[in-house]
Amino acid sequence: MKDILTSSFIKEVSKTIDQMYRLGWDERNGGNLSYILSEEEVRDYLNVNKYNRVIDLYIDASFLSGKIFLVTGSGKYFKNVKENPESNLGIIQINPDGKTANLLWGLIDGAKPTSELSTHLLSHIERLKIDPLHKVVIHTHATNLIAMTFIHSLDEKAYTKTLWKMNTECIIVFPDGIGVIPWMICGNEEIGRETAKKFQESRLIIWAMHGVLGVGQSLDEAFGLIETAEKAAEIFFKISNFPNRKEITDEQLEALSFAFAVKPKSNYLE
Ligand code: 2HA
Ligand code: ZN
């Protein structure tokens, strides 16, 4: 067996987590991430028939039976992942019952997967139904996107259009818009179900006064969605106190959608 710390998946996940920490998005144990691994990807590094312990999932994830996930640990700090992946990350395989998973690697010293595991698993289920190549769910506390939820309407169309109008790239990167979940208790199945439902329509979800979630076929795609929206939210704050602001018009957004062959969420443009 090869050393798993040299695998591209551990290196890439650790790098992405470190970048988010350095952007100031993941204070303390803020943020969590999950990444679907194929049996082929892990074969050289792990024997999937050997596991350290069984983990309760507290939801029915039978749709994901047999799937292998790299996940962040509960209470673990993003700032420490790169230095010590084995304490802060884990690899689990969902059992046929859908209610438990085998811990194949990591989460040493009895650590548990992220407190948002139900949100991650339920979101993976909905995204896989739409996109068989889907792989990644990222949750992070992106500063400006959170700040914006305190002062902006939480209406999804209004929120999406404000961000689309902050930067020409936005409608091209997330034509499917942003789902918004009003403040809720986090870390349970209920917020997981609400979030997963919204992932049926968009790849970016805001949790008001808490954070953002992005999904994709790769770490770059999920991270790229979040950083594009976060940049737009930053511009929103930079310009909001100035009088006589200009704007990207609906007509220009329509022209962009045509030029880049993207389909904006229906009825969003006037
Ligand atoms: O993992 O961000 O939402 C800590 C959190 C909970
Ligand atoms: Zn959070």
CSV table of N, CA and C and ligand atoms in Angstrom, one decimal, residues 26-27 29-32 116 139-141 186 207 210-212, ligand 2:
chain,number,residue,atom,x,y,z
A,26,ASP,N,-12.8,30.6,7.9
A,26,ASP,CA,-13.0,29.4,8.8
A,26,ASP,C,-12.3,29.6,10.1
A,27,GLU,N,-12.9,30.5,10.9
A,27,GLU,CA,-12.4,30.7,12.3
A,27,GLU,C,-12.6,29.4,13.1
A,29,ASN,N,-13.5,26.2,14.6
A,29,ASN,CA,-13.9,25.0,13.9
A,29,ASN,C,-14.9,25.2,12.8
A,30,GLY,N,-15.0,26.5,12.4
A,30,GLY,CA,-16.0,26.9,11.3
A,30,GLY,C,-15.7,26.2,10.0
A,31,GLY,N,-16.7,25.7,9.4
A,31,GLY,CA,-16.6,25.2,8.0
A,31,GLY,C,-16.5,23.6,8.1
A,32,ASN,N,-16.8,23.0,7.0
A,32,ASN,CA,-16.7,21.6,6.8
A,32,ASN,C,-16.8,21.2,5.3
A,116,GLU,N,-22.1,18.7,10.6
A,116,GLU,CA,-23.1,18.9,9.5
A,116,GLU,C,-23.1,17.7,8.5
A,139,HIS,N,-18.9,23.7,3.0
A,139,HIS,CA,-19.5,24.7,3.8
A,139,HIS,C,-18.5,25.6,4.4
A,140,THR,N,-18.6,26.9,4.3
A,140,THR,CA,-17.6,27.8,4.9
A,140,THR,C,-18.3,29.1,5.3
A,141,HIS,N,-17.6,29.8,6.2
A,141,HIS,CA,-18.2,31.0,6.8
A,141,HIS,C,-17.6,32.3,6.0
A,186,CYS,N,-28.3,24.9,13.3
A,186,CYS,CA,-27.5,24.1,12.4
A,186,CYS,C,-27.2,22.8,13.0
A,207,TRP,N,-26.7,30.2,4.1
A,207,TRP,CA,-27.4,30.0,5.4
A,207,TRP,C,-27.3,31.4,6.1
A,210,HIS,N,-24.9,32.8,9.0
A,210,HIS,CA,-24.1,31.7,9.3
A,210,HIS,C,-23.0,31.4,8.3
A,211,GLY,N,-23.4,31.2,7.0
A,211,GLY,CA,-22.3,30.8,6.0
A,211,GLY,C,-22.9,30.5,4.7
A,212,VAL,N,-22.1,29.7,3.9
A,212,VAL,CA,-22.5,29.4,2.5
A,212,VAL,C,-22.1,28.0,2.2
B,2,ZN,ZN,-20.9,26.6,9.8
